[in-house]
mmCIF file of C-alpha atoms in Angstrom:
data_model
loop_
_atom_site.group_PDB
_atom_site.id
_atom_site.type_symbol
_atom_site.label_atom_id
_atom_site.label_comp_id
_atom_site.label_asym_id
_atom_site.label_seq_id
_atom_site.Cartn_x
_atom_site.Cartn_y
_atom_site.Cartn_z
ATOM 1 C CA MET A 286 -44.572 33.479 32.072
ATOM 2 C CA ASN A 287 -47.193 30.933 31.026
ATOM 3 C CA PRO A 288 -46.981 27.750 33.084
ATOM 4 C CA SER A 289 -46.283 24.534 31.215
ATOM 5 C CA MET A 290 -49.229 22.127 31.159
ATOM 6 C CA SER A 291 -47.523 19.351 29.200
ATOM 7 C CA HIS A 292 -47.922 16.964 32.141
ATOM 8 C CA LEU A 293 -51.703 16.867 31.593
ATOM 9 C CA THR A 294 -53.297 14.859 28.790
ATOM 10 C CA SER A 295 -56.648 14.676 27.022
ATOM 11 C CA LYS A 296 -57.521 11.874 29.429
ATOM 12 C CA ASP A 297 -56.973 14.243 32.373
ATOM 13 C CA TYR A 298 -59.202 16.860 30.771
ATOM 14 C CA LYS A 299 -62.086 14.414 30.727
ATOM 15 C CA GLN A 300 -62.012 14.677 34.524
ATOM 16 C CA ILE A 301 -61.027 18.309 35.136
ATOM 17 C CA TYR A 302 -61.684 21.675 33.513
ATOM 18 C CA GLU A 303 -59.310 22.386 30.647
ATOM 19 C CA PRO A 304 -57.944 25.959 30.447
ATOM 20 C CA SER A 305 -60.082 27.923 28.010
ATOM 21 C CA ASP A 306 -61.158 31.451 27.050
ATOM 22 C CA ASP A 307 -62.151 32.352 30.604
ATOM 23 C CA THR A 308 -58.767 31.145 31.851
ATOM 24 C CA TRP A 309 -56.885 33.304 29.345
ATOM 25 C CA LEU A 310 -59.005 36.339 30.195
ATOM 26 C CA PHE A 311 -58.407 35.736 33.897
ATOM 27 C CA VAL A 312 -54.624 35.619 33.606
ATOM 28 C CA ASP A 313 -54.614 38.630 31.263
ATOM 29 C CA ALA A 314 -56.452 40.552 33.973
ATOM 30 C CA LEU A 315 -53.980 39.412 36.623
ATOM 31 C CA GLU A 316 -51.078 40.458 34.394
ATOM 32 C CA SER A 317 -52.595 43.937 34.110
ATOM 33 C CA GLU A 318 -52.816 44.045 37.921
ATOM 34 C CA LYS A 319 -49.187 43.072 38.446
ATOM 35 C CA ASN A 320 -48.223 46.268 40.251
ATOM 36 C CA VAL A 321 -51.165 45.871 42.613
ATOM 37 C CA LEU A 322 -50.379 42.221 43.310
ATOM 38 C CA LYS A 323 -46.591 42.356 43.633
ATOM 39 C CA ASP A 324 -46.599 42.542 47.445
ATOM 40 C CA CYS A 325 -49.257 39.894 48.125
ATOM 41 C CA ARG A 326 -48.336 37.331 50.758
ATOM 42 C CA ILE A 327 -51.146 34.764 50.700
ATOM 43 C CA CYS A 328 -53.284 33.695 47.739
ATOM 44 C CA LEU A 329 -56.257 31.333 47.743
ATOM 45 C CA GLU A 330 -57.937 29.966 44.627
ATOM 46 C CA ILE A 331 -61.409 28.467 44.915
ATOM 47 C CA GLY A 332 -62.015 25.674 42.403
ATOM 48 C CA SER A 333 -58.484 25.522 41.040
ATOM 49 C CA GLY A 334 -59.119 22.875 38.370
ATOM 50 C CA SER A 335 -55.873 22.289 36.476
ATOM 51 C CA GLY A 336 -54.018 24.816 38.634
ATOM 52 C CA TYR A 337 -53.163 27.010 35.642
ATOM 53 C CA VAL A 338 -54.345 30.332 37.103
ATOM 54 C CA SER A 339 -52.581 29.931 40.440
ATOM 55 C CA ALA A 340 -49.412 28.691 38.752
ATOM 56 C CA TYR A 341 -49.517 31.726 36.467
ATOM 57 C CA LEU A 342 -49.913 34.098 39.399
ATOM 58 C CA ASN A 343 -47.108 32.311 41.215
ATOM 59 C CA LYS A 344 -44.774 33.083 38.318
ATOM 60 C CA LEU A 345 -46.074 36.648 38.170
ATOM 61 C CA VAL A 346 -45.522 37.663 41.799
ATOM 62 C CA ASN A 347 -42.814 35.421 43.214
ATOM 63 C CA SER A 348 -39.136 36.256 42.950
ATOM 64 C CA ASP A 349 -35.928 35.740 44.895
ATOM 65 C CA ASN A 350 -36.865 38.762 47.011
ATOM 66 C CA HIS A 351 -40.550 38.050 47.557
ATOM 67 C CA LYS A 352 -42.593 34.948 48.312
ATOM 68 C CA CYS A 353 -46.351 34.602 48.147
ATOM 69 C CA PHE A 354 -47.803 31.424 49.619
ATOM 70 C CA PHE A 355 -50.503 29.677 47.629
ATOM 71 C CA PHE A 356 -53.521 27.717 48.772
ATOM 72 C CA ALA A 357 -56.104 26.103 46.506
ATOM 73 C CA VAL A 358 -59.295 24.166 47.075
ATOM 74 C CA ASP A 359 -61.460 22.009 44.845
ATOM 75 C CA ILE A 360 -64.199 19.456 45.490
ATOM 76 C CA ASN A 361 -62.943 17.332 42.590
ATOM 77 C CA GLU A 362 -60.148 15.044 43.758
ATOM 78 C CA ASN A 363 -58.722 14.857 40.237
ATOM 79 C CA ALA A 364 -58.498 18.652 40.131
ATOM 80 C CA ALA A 365 -56.752 18.781 43.502
ATOM 81 C CA VAL A 366 -54.156 16.310 42.239
ATOM 82 C CA ALA A 367 -53.772 18.211 38.957
ATOM 83 C CA THR A 368 -53.165 21.522 40.746
ATOM 84 C CA THR A 369 -50.494 19.943 42.932
ATOM 85 C CA ASN A 370 -48.816 18.399 39.907
ATOM 86 C CA THR A 371 -48.963 21.649 37.926
ATOM 87 C CA PHE A 372 -46.987 23.441 40.639
ATOM 88 C CA LYS A 373 -44.480 20.583 40.804
ATOM 89 C CA HIS A 374 -44.163 20.357 37.018
ATOM 90 C CA ASN A 375 -43.353 24.072 36.833
ATOM 91 C CA ASN A 376 -40.905 23.906 39.745
ATOM 92 C CA SER A 377 -43.038 26.526 41.445
ATOM 93 C CA PHE A 378 -41.911 27.501 44.915
ATOM 94 C CA PRO A 379 -43.452 27.749 47.396
ATOM 95 C CA PHE A 380 -45.579 24.772 46.411
ATOM 96 C CA CYS A 381 -49.339 25.150 46.521
ATOM 97 C CA ASP A 382 -51.131 23.746 49.581
ATOM 98 C CA VAL A 383 -54.133 22.046 47.952
ATOM 99 C CA VAL A 384 -57.130 20.973 50.018
ATOM 100 C CA LEU A 385 -60.053 18.807 48.924
ATOM 101 C CA THR A 386 -62.944 20.897 50.214
ATOM 102 C CA SER A 387 -65.747 23.222 49.166
ATOM 103 C CA PHE A 388 -65.383 27.018 49.192
ATOM 104 C CA GLY A 389 -62.304 26.901 51.389
ATOM 105 C CA ASP A 390 -64.439 26.090 54.435
ATOM 106 C CA ALA A 391 -61.750 23.762 55.777
ATOM 107 C CA LEU A 392 -59.297 26.686 55.736
ATOM 108 C CA CYS A 393 -61.543 29.409 57.153
ATOM 109 C CA SER A 394 -60.238 29.327 60.716
ATOM 110 C CA ARG A 395 -56.629 28.989 59.569
ATOM 111 C CA LEU A 396 -56.831 31.789 57.008
ATOM 112 C CA HIS A 397 -59.450 34.032 58.606
ATOM 113 C CA ASN A 398 -59.089 37.575 57.182
ATOM 114 C CA SER A 399 -55.573 36.831 55.936
ATOM 115 C CA ILE A 400 -56.035 36.270 52.178
ATOM 116 C CA ASP A 401 -54.426 38.999 50.080
ATOM 117 C CA VAL A 402 -55.594 37.598 46.733
ATOM 118 C CA LEU A 403 -58.733 35.491 46.361
ATOM 119 C CA LEU A 404 -59.396 33.918 42.955
ATOM 120 C CA PHE A 405 -62.596 32.258 41.765
ATOM 121 C CA ASN A 406 -63.526 31.107 38.289
ATOM 122 C CA PRO A 407 -66.830 29.575 39.376
ATOM 123 C CA PRO A 408 -69.267 27.194 37.737
ATOM 124 C CA TYR A 409 -71.206 29.982 36.034
ATOM 125 C CA VAL A 410 -73.151 28.173 33.302
ATOM 126 C CA PRO A 411 -76.946 28.234 33.817
ATOM 127 C CA SER A 412 -78.066 24.659 34.449
ATOM 128 C CA GLU A 413 -80.786 22.508 35.934
ATOM 129 C CA ASP A 414 -80.671 21.879 39.676
ATOM 130 C CA ASP A 415 -80.097 18.166 39.116
ATOM 131 C CA GLU A 416 -76.645 19.020 37.732
ATOM 132 C CA LEU A 417 -75.581 20.553 41.054
ATOM 133 C CA GLY A 418 -73.879 18.808 43.953
ATOM 134 C CA PHE A 419 -71.421 16.687 41.992
ATOM 135 C CA ASN A 420 -67.717 16.449 42.826
ATOM 136 C CA ASN A 421 -66.553 15.679 39.301
ATOM 137 C CA ILE A 422 -66.035 17.757 36.152
ATOM 138 C CA VAL A 423 -69.722 18.803 36.188
ATOM 139 C CA ALA A 424 -68.920 20.893 39.274
ATOM 140 C CA SER A 425 -66.604 23.032 37.140
ATOM 141 C CA TYR A 426 -69.402 24.473 35.012
ATOM 142 C CA ALA A 427 -72.928 23.776 36.334
ATOM 143 C CA GLY A 428 -74.143 26.895 38.145
ATOM 144 C CA GLY A 429 -77.882 26.378 38.583
ATOM 145 C CA GLU A 430 -80.438 29.100 37.866
ATOM 146 C CA CYS A 431 -78.831 32.050 36.038
ATOM 147 C CA GLY A 432 -75.518 30.317 36.740
ATOM 148 C CA ARG A 433 -75.612 31.987 40.142
ATOM 149 C CA GLN A 434 -76.397 29.287 42.681
ATOM 150 C CA VAL A 435 -72.811 28.355 43.538
ATOM 151 C CA ILE A 436 -71.649 31.965 43.217
ATOM 152 C CA ASP A 437 -74.339 33.194 45.613
ATOM 153 C CA GLN A 438 -73.386 30.529 48.150
ATOM 154 C CA PHE A 439 -69.795 31.738 48.141
ATOM 155 C CA LEU A 440 -70.232 35.520 48.222
ATOM 156 C CA PRO A 441 -71.060 35.776 51.976
ATOM 157 C CA ARG A 442 -67.817 33.961 52.789
ATOM 158 C CA VAL A 443 -65.543 36.514 51.118
ATOM 159 C CA LYS A 444 -65.608 38.997 54.006
ATOM 160 C CA ASN A 445 -64.240 36.319 56.360
ATOM 161 C CA LEU A 446 -61.389 35.372 54.057
ATOM 162 C CA LEU A 447 -59.947 38.628 52.712
ATOM 163 C CA SER A 448 -57.364 40.654 54.579
ATOM 164 C CA ASN A 449 -58.043 44.352 55.079
ATOM 165 C CA ASP A 450 -56.257 45.202 51.826
ATOM 166 C CA GLY A 451 -57.194 41.957 50.092
ATOM 167 C CA ILE A 452 -58.542 41.688 46.546
ATOM 168 C CA PHE A 453 -61.162 39.265 45.252
ATOM 169 C CA TYR A 454 -61.183 38.450 41.540
ATOM 170 C CA LEU A 455 -64.291 36.724 40.189
ATOM 171 C CA ILE A 456 -65.143 35.497 36.690
ATOM 172 C CA LEU A 457 -68.741 36.034 35.561
ATOM 173 C CA ILE A 458 -70.774 35.859 32.362
ATOM 174 C CA GLN A 459 -73.613 38.111 31.213
ATOM 175 C CA GLU A 460 -76.269 35.667 32.443
ATOM 176 C CA ASN A 461 -74.854 35.932 35.977
ATOM 177 C CA LYS A 462 -75.860 39.631 36.066
ATOM 178 C CA PRO A 463 -72.456 41.113 36.995
ATOM 179 C CA GLU A 464 -73.849 44.506 38.030
ATOM 180 C CA GLU A 465 -76.216 42.785 40.451
ATOM 181 C CA VAL A 466 -73.324 40.810 41.944
ATOM 182 C CA ILE A 467 -71.375 44.057 42.380
ATOM 183 C CA ASP A 468 -74.374 45.607 44.144
ATOM 184 C CA ILE A 469 -74.756 42.604 46.459
ATOM 185 C CA MET A 470 -71.093 42.723 47.458
ATOM 186 C CA SER A 471 -71.376 46.427 48.325
ATOM 187 C CA ARG A 472 -73.907 45.695 51.072
ATOM 188 C CA PRO A 473 -72.676 45.853 54.683
ATOM 189 C CA GLU A 474 -73.779 42.299 55.449
ATOM 190 C CA TYR A 475 -71.514 41.073 52.639
ATOM 191 C CA GLY A 476 -68.563 43.123 53.851
ATOM 192 C CA GLY A 477 -69.104 46.379 51.992
ATOM 193 C CA PHE A 478 -66.920 45.869 48.931
ATOM 194 C CA ASN A 479 -66.177 48.194 46.071
ATOM 195 C CA GLY A 480 -66.653 46.209 42.870
ATOM 196 C CA GLN A 481 -65.740 46.923 39.291
ATOM 197 C CA ILE A 482 -65.461 45.153 35.954
ATOM 198 C CA ILE A 483 -61.807 45.185 34.886
ATOM 199 C CA ARG A 484 -62.005 42.928 31.832
ATOM 200 C CA LYS A 485 -64.762 42.048 29.364
ATOM 201 C CA LYS A 486 -64.602 39.804 26.327
ATOM 202 C CA LYS A 487 -67.134 38.364 23.932
ATOM 203 C CA VAL A 488 -66.426 34.770 22.998
ATOM 204 C CA LEU A 489 -68.460 32.146 21.203
ATOM 205 C CA GLY A 490 -71.837 31.946 22.922
ATOM 206 C CA GLU A 491 -71.146 34.198 25.916
ATOM 207 C CA ILE A 492 -69.723 37.451 27.255
ATOM 208 C CA LEU A 493 -67.047 37.002 29.922
ATOM 209 C CA PHE A 494 -66.240 39.453 32.713
ATOM 210 C CA VAL A 495 -63.450 39.686 35.257
ATOM 211 C CA THR A 496 -64.706 41.523 38.326
ATOM 212 C CA LYS A 497 -62.545 42.918 41.108
ATOM 213 C CA PHE A 498 -63.616 43.573 44.695
ATOM 214 C CA THR A 499 -61.811 45.521 47.413
ATOM 215 C CA LYS A 500 -62.973 46.633 50.827
ATOM 216 C CA ILE A 501 -64.497 50.090 50.975
ATOM 217 C CA LYS A 502 -62.213 52.157 53.175
ATOM 218 C CA SER A 503 -63.692 54.195 55.998
ATOM 219 C CA ASN A 504 -63.066 57.949 55.970
ATOM 220 C CA ASN A 505 -62.556 57.888 59.718
#
């Protein structure tokens, strides 16, 4: 099930984010959601890095009888290339359509309210503002005050990307105030999402969370 990453070297990982504890927690959460995800048709990953998470999900949900199409975006050109190569290296089909852009803005009109699975392992590490705005490996971890600056910029976009039954999976750490993020996403102006923590793990120096958001269904 795990995608092979043997095509990437230590030299590559000086330019892109190397799969780590948050990556393993993310794919464990997706594995536990397999029955929920098995019918998804379109997946978009924001900040795909090495492409490991999307390649894992591709193996999880695609079969001879079902195809989910994958899109990924990253502002780091090296990451965009790595994601493309990860899909090719693993003979993943359909291949991933990778776009060099921020937050999927270049795909918004094309994929408006059509994403069934939205994935984001954001730059969540609290950092100084002068570490923001880069399009290199720094962009994979530097999150500004409370590690929330990039996250907060993306949250209002979710409602325009997800399909009616779509699911948004977001990685957070304790410093990002997960319960506050869940509250924000429940507000009507953010789309009115039901949020929950589906995975939690303490690792060296931080507590990781996988949060899941779905649209609150009307009773009418």
